[in-house]
PDB file of C-alpha atoms in Angstrom:
ATOM      1  CA  MET A1094     173.821  14.121 142.748  1.00  0.00           C
ATOM      2  CA  LEU A1095     171.885  10.719 141.931  1.00  0.00           C
ATOM      3  CA  VAL A1096     169.352   9.228 143.615  1.00  0.00           C
ATOM      4  CA  TYR A1097     168.339   5.478 144.304  1.00  0.00           C
ATOM      5  CA  PRO A1098     167.112   3.307 146.239  1.00  0.00           C
ATOM      6  CA  SER A1099     168.325   1.554 148.929  1.00  0.00           C
ATOM      7  CA  GLY A1100     168.333  -0.431 152.553  1.00  0.00           C
ATOM      8  CA  VAL A1101     169.561  -0.267 156.149  1.00  0.00           C
ATOM      9  CA  ASP A1102     170.830  -3.224 157.553  1.00  0.00           C
ATOM     10  CA  VAL A1103     168.867  -2.319 160.392  1.00  0.00           C
ATOM     11  CA  SER A1104     166.566  -3.557 163.151  1.00  0.00           C
ATOM     12  CA  SER A1105     162.916  -1.981 163.050  1.00  0.00           C
ATOM     13  CA  SER A1106     163.417  -1.905 166.842  1.00  0.00           C
ATOM     14  CA  ALA A1107     165.487   0.658 166.057  1.00  0.00           C
ATOM     15  CA  LEU A1108     163.974   2.749 163.966  1.00  0.00           C
ATOM     16  CA  ARG A1109     160.639   2.390 166.333  1.00  0.00           C
ATOM     17  CA  PHE A1110     163.099   3.031 169.190  1.00  0.00           C
ATOM     18  CA  LEU A1111     164.428   6.539 167.851  1.00  0.00           C
ATOM     19  CA  SER A1112     161.625   7.293 167.096  1.00  0.00           C
ATOM     20  CA  ALA A1113     159.905   6.980 169.611  1.00  0.00           C
ATOM     21  CA  ARG A1114     162.350   9.635 171.756  1.00  0.00           C
ATOM     22  CA  LEU A1115     162.089  12.124 168.701  1.00  0.00           C
ATOM     23  CA  ARG A1116     158.680  12.064 169.127  1.00  0.00           C
ATOM     24  CA  GLN A1117     158.994  12.716 172.492  1.00  0.00           C
ATOM     25  CA  HIS A1118     161.843  15.345 172.166  1.00  0.00           C
ATOM     26  CA  ARG A1119     160.155  17.143 169.806  1.00  0.00           C
ATOM     27  CA  ARG A1120     157.169  17.709 172.490  1.00  0.00           C
ATOM     28  CA  ALA A1121     159.264  18.709 174.978  1.00  0.00           C
ATOM     29  CA  ILE A1122     161.048  21.566 173.477  1.00  0.00           C
ATOM     30  CA  GLY A1123     157.991  22.415 171.482  1.00  0.00           C
ATOM     31  CA  SER A1124     159.024  22.244 168.435  1.00  0.00           C
ATOM     32  CA  ARG A1125     157.259  23.269 165.410  1.00  0.00           C
ATOM     33  CA  TRP A1126     156.075  21.597 162.058  1.00  0.00           C
ATOM     34  CA  ARG A1127     159.514  20.343 160.343  1.00  0.00           C
ATOM     35  CA  ARG A1128     160.571  18.956 156.946  1.00  0.00           C
ATOM     36  CA  LEU A1129     160.584  15.576 157.899  1.00  0.00           C
ATOM     37  CA  ASN A1130     158.351  13.827 160.646  1.00  0.00           C
ATOM     38  CA  PRO A1131     160.151  12.101 163.999  1.00  0.00           C
ATOM     39  CA  GLY A1132     160.136   8.812 161.668  1.00  0.00           C
ATOM     40  CA  ARG A1133     162.124  10.055 158.453  1.00  0.00           C
ATOM     41  CA  GLN A1134     164.740  11.805 161.397  1.00  0.00           C
ATOM     42  CA  ALA A1135     164.907   8.962 162.416  1.00  0.00           C
ATOM     43  CA  LEU A1136     166.128   6.966 159.247  1.00  0.00           C
ATOM     44  CA  LEU A1137     168.391   9.652 158.607  1.00  0.00           C
ATOM     45  CA  ALA A1138     170.105   9.481 161.135  1.00  0.00           C
ATOM     46  CA  LEU A1139     170.780   4.942 160.619  1.00  0.00           C
ATOM     47  CA  ALA A1140     171.699   5.910 158.031  1.00  0.00           C
ATOM     48  CA  HIS A1141     174.142   8.270 159.084  1.00  0.00           C
ATOM     49  CA  LEU A1142     175.239   5.869 162.003  1.00  0.00           C
ATOM     50  CA  ARG A1143     175.235   2.440 159.976  1.00  0.00           C
ATOM     51  CA  MET A1144     175.912   3.052 156.208  1.00  0.00           C
ATOM     52  CA  GLY A1145     178.227   6.174 157.269  1.00  0.00           C
ATOM     53  CA  HIS A1146     176.874   8.327 154.836  1.00  0.00           C
ATOM     54  CA  THR A1147     178.015  12.032 154.163  1.00  0.00           C
ATOM     55  CA  TYR A1148     175.326  14.796 155.254  1.00  0.00           C
ATOM     56  CA  ALA A1149     175.284  15.917 151.370  1.00  0.00           C
ATOM     57  CA  GLN A1150     173.915  12.857 150.539  1.00  0.00           C
ATOM     58  CA  LEU A1151     171.386  12.604 153.035  1.00  0.00           C
ATOM     59  CA  ALA A1152     170.084  15.484 151.954  1.00  0.00           C
ATOM     60  CA  ALA A1153     169.615  14.497 148.584  1.00  0.00           C
ATOM     61  CA  GLY A1154     168.385  11.043 149.352  1.00  0.00           C
ATOM     62  CA  PHE A1155     165.344  12.707 151.773  1.00  0.00           C
ATOM     63  CA  GLY A1156     165.112  16.019 150.061  1.00  0.00           C
ATOM     64  CA  ILE A1157     166.316  18.504 152.249  1.00  0.00           C
ATOM     65  CA  GLY A1158     168.821  21.056 153.106  1.00  0.00           C
ATOM     66  CA  THR A1159     173.043  19.863 153.833  1.00  0.00           C
ATOM     67  CA  THR A1160     172.316  21.890 156.883  1.00  0.00           C
ATOM     68  CA  THR A1161     169.280  20.228 158.014  1.00  0.00           C
ATOM     69  CA  ALA A1162     170.616  16.669 157.231  1.00  0.00           C
ATOM     70  CA  TYR A1163     173.511  18.332 159.603  1.00  0.00           C
ATOM     71  CA  ARG A1164     170.919  19.165 162.497  1.00  0.00           C
ATOM     72  CA  TYR A1165     168.177  16.197 162.086  1.00  0.00           C
ATOM     73  CA  ALA A1166     171.380  13.543 162.655  1.00  0.00           C
ATOM     74  CA  THR A1167     173.636  15.225 165.486  1.00  0.00           C
ATOM     75  CA  GLU A1168     170.332  16.026 167.635  1.00  0.00           C
ATOM     76  CA  ALA A1169     169.164  12.384 166.740  1.00  0.00           C
ATOM     77  CA  VAL A1170     172.970  10.981 168.351  1.00  0.00           C
ATOM     78  CA  GLU A1171     172.972  14.036 171.095  1.00  0.00           C
ATOM     79  CA  LEU A1172     169.633  12.231 172.153  1.00  0.00           C
ATOM     80  CA  LEU A1173     171.056   8.482 171.873  1.00  0.00           C
ATOM     81  CA  ALA A1174     173.566   9.806 173.488  1.00  0.00           C
ATOM     82  CA  GLY A1175     172.239  10.857 176.916  1.00  0.00           C
ATOM     83  CA  LEU A1176     170.594   7.745 177.183  1.00  0.00           C
ATOM     84  CA  ALA A1177     173.880   5.407 176.871  1.00  0.00           C
ATOM     85  CA  PRO A1178     174.789   4.036 180.370  1.00  0.00           C
ATOM     86  CA  THR A1179     177.353   4.841 182.419  1.00  0.00           C
ATOM     87  CA  LEU A1180     180.623   2.493 183.791  1.00  0.00           C
ATOM     88  CA  ALA A1181     178.227   2.858 187.730  1.00  0.00           C
ATOM     89  CA  ASP A1182     175.086   1.077 185.460  1.00  0.00           C
ATOM     90  CA  ALA A1183     177.379  -1.062 183.148  1.00  0.00           C
ATOM     91  CA  ILE A1184     178.782  -2.477 186.789  1.00  0.00           C
ATOM     92  CA  ARG A1185     175.656  -2.923 188.014  1.00  0.00           C
ATOM     93  CA  VAL A1186     174.292  -5.187 185.376  1.00  0.00           C
ATOM     94  CA  ALA A1187     178.050  -7.091 184.841  1.00  0.00           C
ATOM     95  CA  SER A1188     177.376  -7.913 188.671  1.00  0.00           C
ATOM     96  CA  THR A1189     174.596 -10.537 187.696  1.00  0.00           C
ATOM     97  CA  LYS A1190     177.679 -11.726 185.794  1.00  0.00           C
ATOM     98  CA  ALA A1191     179.553 -14.837 186.700  1.00  0.00           C
ATOM     99  CA  PHE A1192     182.885 -12.160 184.460  1.00  0.00           C
ATOM    100  CA  VAL A1193     182.713  -9.750 182.463  1.00  0.00           C
ATOM    101  CA  ILE A1194     185.275  -9.117 179.152  1.00  0.00           C
ATOM    102  CA  LEU A1195     187.466  -6.053 178.983  1.00  0.00           C
ATOM    103  CA  ASP A1196     189.114  -5.136 175.224  1.00  0.00           C
ATOM    104  CA  GLY A1197     189.889  -2.083 173.346  1.00  0.00           C
ATOM    105  CA  THR A1198     190.394  -0.681 170.273  1.00  0.00           C
ATOM    106  CA  LEU A1199     191.287   2.252 168.031  1.00  0.00           C
ATOM    107  CA  LEU A1200     189.044   3.975 166.475  1.00  0.00           C
ATOM    108  CA  PRO A1201     190.226   4.947 162.695  1.00  0.00           C
ATOM    109  CA  ILE A1202     190.327   9.048 162.049  1.00  0.00           C
ATOM    110  CA  ASP A1203     191.197  10.742 159.956  1.00  0.00           C
ATOM    111  CA  ARG A1204     193.859  13.280 160.714  1.00  0.00           C
ATOM    112  CA  ILE A1205     197.641  13.999 159.160  1.00  0.00           C
ATOM    113  CA  ALA A1206     200.869  13.430 160.880  1.00  0.00           C
ATOM    114  CA  ALA A1207     201.317  16.107 162.525  1.00  0.00           C
ATOM    115  CA  ASP A1208     198.814  15.153 165.041  1.00  0.00           C
ATOM    116  CA  ARG A1209     200.760  13.498 167.315  1.00  0.00           C
ATOM    117  CA  PRO A1210     198.885  13.055 170.426  1.00  0.00           C
ATOM    118  CA  PHE A1211     196.221  10.566 167.942  1.00  0.00           C
ATOM    119  CA  TYR A1212     198.506   8.621 166.640  1.00  0.00           C
ATOM    120  CA  SER A1213     198.293   5.024 167.878  1.00  0.00           C
ATOM    121  CA  GLY A1214     202.504   3.061 168.391  1.00  0.00           C
ATOM    122  CA  LYS A1215     200.911  -0.162 168.323  1.00  0.00           C
ATOM    123  CA  HIS A1216     197.975   0.038 165.006  1.00  0.00           C
ATOM    124  CA  LYS A1217     200.298   2.685 163.288  1.00  0.00           C
ATOM    125  CA  LYS A1218     197.742   4.480 162.510  1.00  0.00           C
ATOM    126  CA  HIS A1219     195.908   7.583 163.770  1.00  0.00           C
ATOM    127  CA  GLY A1220     192.750   7.383 165.712  1.00  0.00           C
ATOM    128  CA  MET A1221     190.540   7.440 168.861  1.00  0.00           C
ATOM    129  CA  ASN A1222     191.133   4.364 171.635  1.00  0.00           C
ATOM    130  CA  LEU A1223     188.480   2.964 173.277  1.00  0.00           C
ATOM    131  CA  GLN A1224     187.655   0.152 176.035  1.00  0.00           C
ATOM    132  CA  VAL A1225     184.922  -2.121 176.289  1.00  0.00           C
ATOM    133  CA  LEU A1226     183.163  -4.092 178.408  1.00  0.00           C
ATOM    134  CA  THR A1227     181.152  -6.681 177.526  1.00  0.00           C
ATOM    135  CA  ASP A1228     179.219 -10.025 179.737  1.00  0.00           C
ATOM    136  CA  PRO A1229     180.403 -13.600 178.618  1.00  0.00           C
ATOM    137  CA  PHE A1230     178.645 -14.016 175.689  1.00  0.00           C
ATOM    138  CA  GLY A1231     179.735 -10.812 174.236  1.00  0.00           C
ATOM    139  CA  ARG A1232     177.758  -9.048 174.336  1.00  0.00           C
ATOM    140  CA  LEU A1233     177.700  -5.519 174.618  1.00  0.00           C
ATOM    141  CA  LEU A1234     177.669  -4.439 177.876  1.00  0.00           C
ATOM    142  CA  TRP A1235     179.467  -0.378 178.589  1.00  0.00           C
ATOM    143  CA  ALA A1236     181.573   1.934 175.941  1.00  0.00           C
ATOM    144  CA  SER A1237     184.322   4.010 177.429  1.00  0.00           C
ATOM    145  CA  PRO A1238     184.426   8.101 176.562  1.00  0.00           C
ATOM    146  CA  ALA A1239     187.173   8.263 173.380  1.00  0.00           C
ATOM    147  CA  LEU A1240     190.958   8.689 174.313  1.00  0.00           C
ATOM    148  CA  PRO A1241     193.342  10.503 171.799  1.00  0.00           C
ATOM    149  CA  GLY A1242     194.939   7.258 170.191  1.00  0.00           C
ATOM    150  CA  ALA A1243     198.946   8.416 172.005  1.00  0.00           C
ATOM    151  CA  VAL A1244     197.118   7.096 175.636  1.00  0.00           C
ATOM    152  CA  HIS A1245     196.696   3.693 176.452  1.00  0.00           C
ATOM    153  CA  ASP A1246     195.625   4.275 179.958  1.00  0.00           C
ATOM    154  CA  VAL A1247     192.366   1.771 181.872  1.00  0.00           C
ATOM    155  CA  ARG A1248     192.486   3.389 184.819  1.00  0.00           C
ATOM    156  CA  GLU A1249     191.750   7.213 182.610  1.00  0.00           C
ATOM    157  CA  HIS A1250     188.340   5.534 183.363  1.00  0.00           C
ATOM    158  CA  GLY A1251     188.014   3.678 186.672  1.00  0.00           C
ATOM    159  CA  ILE A1252     187.214   1.253 184.894  1.00  0.00           C
ATOM    160  CA  VAL A1253     190.136  -1.258 187.294  1.00  0.00           C
ATOM    161  CA  ASP A1254     188.342   0.859 190.737  1.00  0.00           C
ATOM    162  CA  ALA A1255     185.113  -0.010 189.584  1.00  0.00           C
ATOM    163  CA  LEU A1256     185.216  -3.372 189.009  1.00  0.00           C
ATOM    164  CA  ALA A1257     187.359  -3.943 192.035  1.00  0.00           C
ATOM    165  CA  ALA A1258     184.943  -2.227 194.571  1.00  0.00           C
ATOM    166  CA  ALA A1259     181.772  -4.738 193.290  1.00  0.00           C
ATOM    167  CA  ASP A1260     184.189  -7.683 193.489  1.00  0.00           C
ATOM    168  CA  ILE A1261     183.309  -8.567 189.753  1.00  0.00           C
ATOM    169  CA  THR A1262     185.840 -10.794 187.882  1.00  0.00           C
ATOM    170  CA  CYS A1263     187.563  -8.760 184.729  1.00  0.00           C
ATOM    171  CA  TRP A1264     189.084 -11.210 182.097  1.00  0.00           C
ATOM    172  CA  ALA A1265     191.569  -8.637 179.176  1.00  0.00           C
ATOM    173  CA  ASP A1266     194.854  -9.380 177.077  1.00  0.00           C
ATOM    174  CA  LYS A1267     198.044  -9.215 178.074  1.00  0.00           C
ATOM    175  CA  ALA A1268     197.779  -5.087 177.256  1.00  0.00           C
ATOM    176  CA  TYR A1269     195.998  -4.910 180.790  1.00  0.00           C
ATOM    177  CA  ARG A1270     199.233  -6.297 182.904  1.00  0.00           C
ATOM    178  CA  GLY A1271     199.670  -4.564 186.044  1.00  0.00           C
ATOM    179  CA  SER A1272     195.400  -3.210 185.815  1.00  0.00           C
ATOM    180  CA  GLY A1273     196.081  -4.740 189.444  1.00  0.00           C
ATOM    181  CA  GLY A1274     192.663  -5.139 190.923  1.00  0.00           C
ATOM    182  CA  ASN A1275     190.108  -7.629 189.954  1.00  0.00           C
ATOM    183  CA  VAL A1276     191.542  -7.626 186.756  1.00  0.00           C
ATOM    184  CA  ARG A1277     192.492 -10.793 185.219  1.00  0.00           C
ATOM    185  CA  THR A1278     195.288 -11.412 182.093  1.00  0.00           C
ATOM    186  CA  PRO A1279     197.401 -14.417 181.071  1.00  0.00           C
ATOM    187  CA  TYR A1280     200.618 -15.222 181.576  1.00  0.00           C
ATOM    188  CA  TRP A1281     203.192 -13.015 180.293  1.00  0.00           C
ATOM    189  CA  GLY A1282     206.044 -14.682 178.542  1.00  0.00           C
ATOM    190  CA  ARG A1283     207.312 -16.397 175.463  1.00  0.00           C
ATOM    191  CA  TRP A1284     205.230 -19.541 173.935  1.00  0.00           C
ATOM    192  CA  GLU A1285     208.122 -21.909 174.822  1.00  0.00           C
ATOM    193  CA  THR A1286     209.367 -20.182 178.153  1.00  0.00           C
ATOM    194  CA  LEU A1287     206.161 -21.142 180.046  1.00  0.00           C
ATOM    195  CA  SER A1288     205.292 -24.321 181.549  1.00  0.00           C
ATOM    196  CA  ALA A1289     202.269 -26.971 181.390  1.00  0.00           C
ATOM    197  CA  GLY A1290     200.283 -25.448 183.180  1.00  0.00           C
ATOM    198  CA  GLN A1291     200.545 -21.728 182.506  1.00  0.00           C
ATOM    199  CA  LYS A1292     200.256 -23.131 178.676  1.00  0.00           C
ATOM    200  CA  ALA A1293     196.817 -24.676 179.735  1.00  0.00           C
ATOM    201  CA  VAL A1294     195.825 -21.058 181.527  1.00  0.00           C
ATOM    202  CA  ASN A1295     196.831 -19.203 178.366  1.00  0.00           C
ATOM    203  CA  ARG A1296     194.857 -20.977 176.065  1.00  0.00           C
ATOM    204  CA  SER A1297     191.637 -20.937 178.446  1.00  0.00           C
ATOM    205  CA  HIS A1298     191.554 -17.473 178.976  1.00  0.00           C
ATOM    206  CA  ALA A1299     192.153 -16.557 174.616  1.00  0.00           C
ATOM    207  CA  LYS A1300     188.965 -19.211 174.467  1.00  0.00           C
ATOM    208  CA  ILE A1301     186.419 -16.248 176.990  1.00  0.00           C
ATOM    209  CA  ARG A1302     188.494 -13.742 175.832  1.00  0.00           C
ATOM    210  CA  ALA A1303     187.841 -14.631 172.337  1.00  0.00           C
ATOM    211  CA  LEU A1304     184.228 -13.329 172.473  1.00  0.00           C
ATOM    212  CA  VAL A1305     184.801  -9.856 173.013  1.00  0.00           C
ATOM    213  CA  GLU A1306     185.225 -10.575 169.438  1.00  0.00           C
ATOM    214  CA  GLN A1307     181.591 -10.139 168.949  1.00  0.00           C
ATOM    215  CA  ALA A1308     181.428  -6.730 170.831  1.00  0.00           C
ATOM    216  CA  MET A1309     184.138  -5.123 168.198  1.00  0.00           C
ATOM    217  CA  ALA A1310     182.192  -6.909 164.930  1.00  0.00           C
ATOM    218  CA  THR A1311     178.865  -4.926 166.711  1.00  0.00           C
ATOM    219  CA  LEU A1312     180.463  -1.868 167.077  1.00  0.00           C
ATOM    220  CA  LYS A1313     182.648  -1.685 163.383  1.00  0.00           C
ATOM    221  CA  ALA A1314     179.642  -3.134 161.805  1.00  0.00           C
ATOM    222  CA  TRP A1315     178.718   0.656 161.876  1.00  0.00           C
ATOM    223  CA  ARG A1316     180.156   1.936 158.894  1.00  0.00           C
ATOM    224  CA  LEU A1317     180.744   5.311 160.391  1.00  0.00           C
ATOM    225  CA  LEU A1318     183.001   4.553 162.948  1.00  0.00           C
ATOM    226  CA  ARG A1319     185.068   2.732 161.070  1.00  0.00           C
ATOM    227  CA  ARG A1320     187.270   5.581 159.060  1.00  0.00           C
ATOM    228  CA  LEU A1321     185.797   8.906 160.884  1.00  0.00           C
ATOM    229  CA  ARG A1322     186.003  12.286 159.411  1.00  0.00           C
ATOM    230  CA  CYS A1323     184.515  14.606 162.450  1.00  0.00           C
ATOM    231  CA  SER A1324     186.190  15.964 165.301  1.00  0.00           C
ATOM    232  CA  THR A1325     187.045  14.043 167.701  1.00  0.00           C
ATOM    233  CA  THR A1326     184.791  16.044 170.463  1.00  0.00           C
ATOM    234  CA  ARG A1327     181.917  14.011 168.430  1.00  0.00           C
ATOM    235  CA  ILE A1328     182.811  10.832 168.749  1.00  0.00           C
ATOM    236  CA  THR A1329     182.654   9.815 171.948  1.00  0.00           C
ATOM    237  CA  SER A1330     178.657  10.720 171.264  1.00  0.00           C
ATOM    238  CA  LEU A1331     178.700   8.637 168.092  1.00  0.00           C
ATOM    239  CA  VAL A1332     179.470   5.861 170.332  1.00  0.00           C
ATOM    240  CA  GLN A1333     177.171   6.251 172.594  1.00  0.00           C
ATOM    241  CA  ALA A1334     174.763   6.220 170.243  1.00  0.00           C
ATOM    242  CA  VAL A1335     175.784   3.762 168.347  1.00  0.00           C
ATOM    243  CA  LEU A1336     175.537   1.228 171.771  1.00  0.00           C
ATOM    244  CA  VAL A1337     171.844   2.738 172.597  1.00  0.00           C
ATOM    245  CA  LEU A1338     170.732   1.592 169.382  1.00  0.00           C
ATOM    246  CA  HIS A1339     172.295  -2.133 169.978  1.00  0.00           C
ATOM    247  CA  LEU A1340     170.631  -2.011 173.263  1.00  0.00           C
ATOM    248  CA  ALA A1341     167.259  -1.387 172.289  1.00  0.00           C
ATOM    249  CA  SER A1342     167.226  -3.980 169.381  1.00  0.00           C
ATOM    250  CA  SER A1343     168.883  -6.546 171.901  1.00  0.00           C
ATOM    251  CA  GLU A1344     166.112  -6.164 174.195  1.00  0.00           C
TER     252      GLU A1344
END
């Protein structure tokens, strides 16, 4: 395999953050000498998440075995995922905001037609559903565990009840109609059948919700999430790792 210099468009603060966590982790477990120091292992993990490089490509680039590359990347991802904010953490932060925005997205996965639980009828493709909460400026606060594409029930994660209990106003699209609680959705119906007042409300609602696209773009900027080819059991950890890196870089 040919090897050439390349770049990873991630801030140096994310590299320093992950390097420090890996260094602490190695001290805690009493890890012996390794082929890569914490800084190089952090760079490998960032290249995997941001660029979507395979383990074989990472192994060639860092001069290690494919198995070692897998082990290093997995260790870093699990370490980051353990630092991800819980829904309760997000609710505490959200309680200081004027409102939050709730939306969902589908992370495409590599599956065949027989894998019906992962097929999303809305998107016409296989994937895992993800719910995200953002602040009024579209900055990510929390990402839910990933569910099979055929499942689209916000109540699976207890988001609506948590928001209602904290009396936090939440803006969402028509897909969340009937969720109840403090979730505000646009008026339902064909545009020509809505009154002038309802149209004005829907336009205002759309402007507020448009900010959530910034959060989705933040997630999809990590190329590994654009087409996942790993086990579906690992997807939640990958998303949580990306969320932690994003929050660390934003501080």
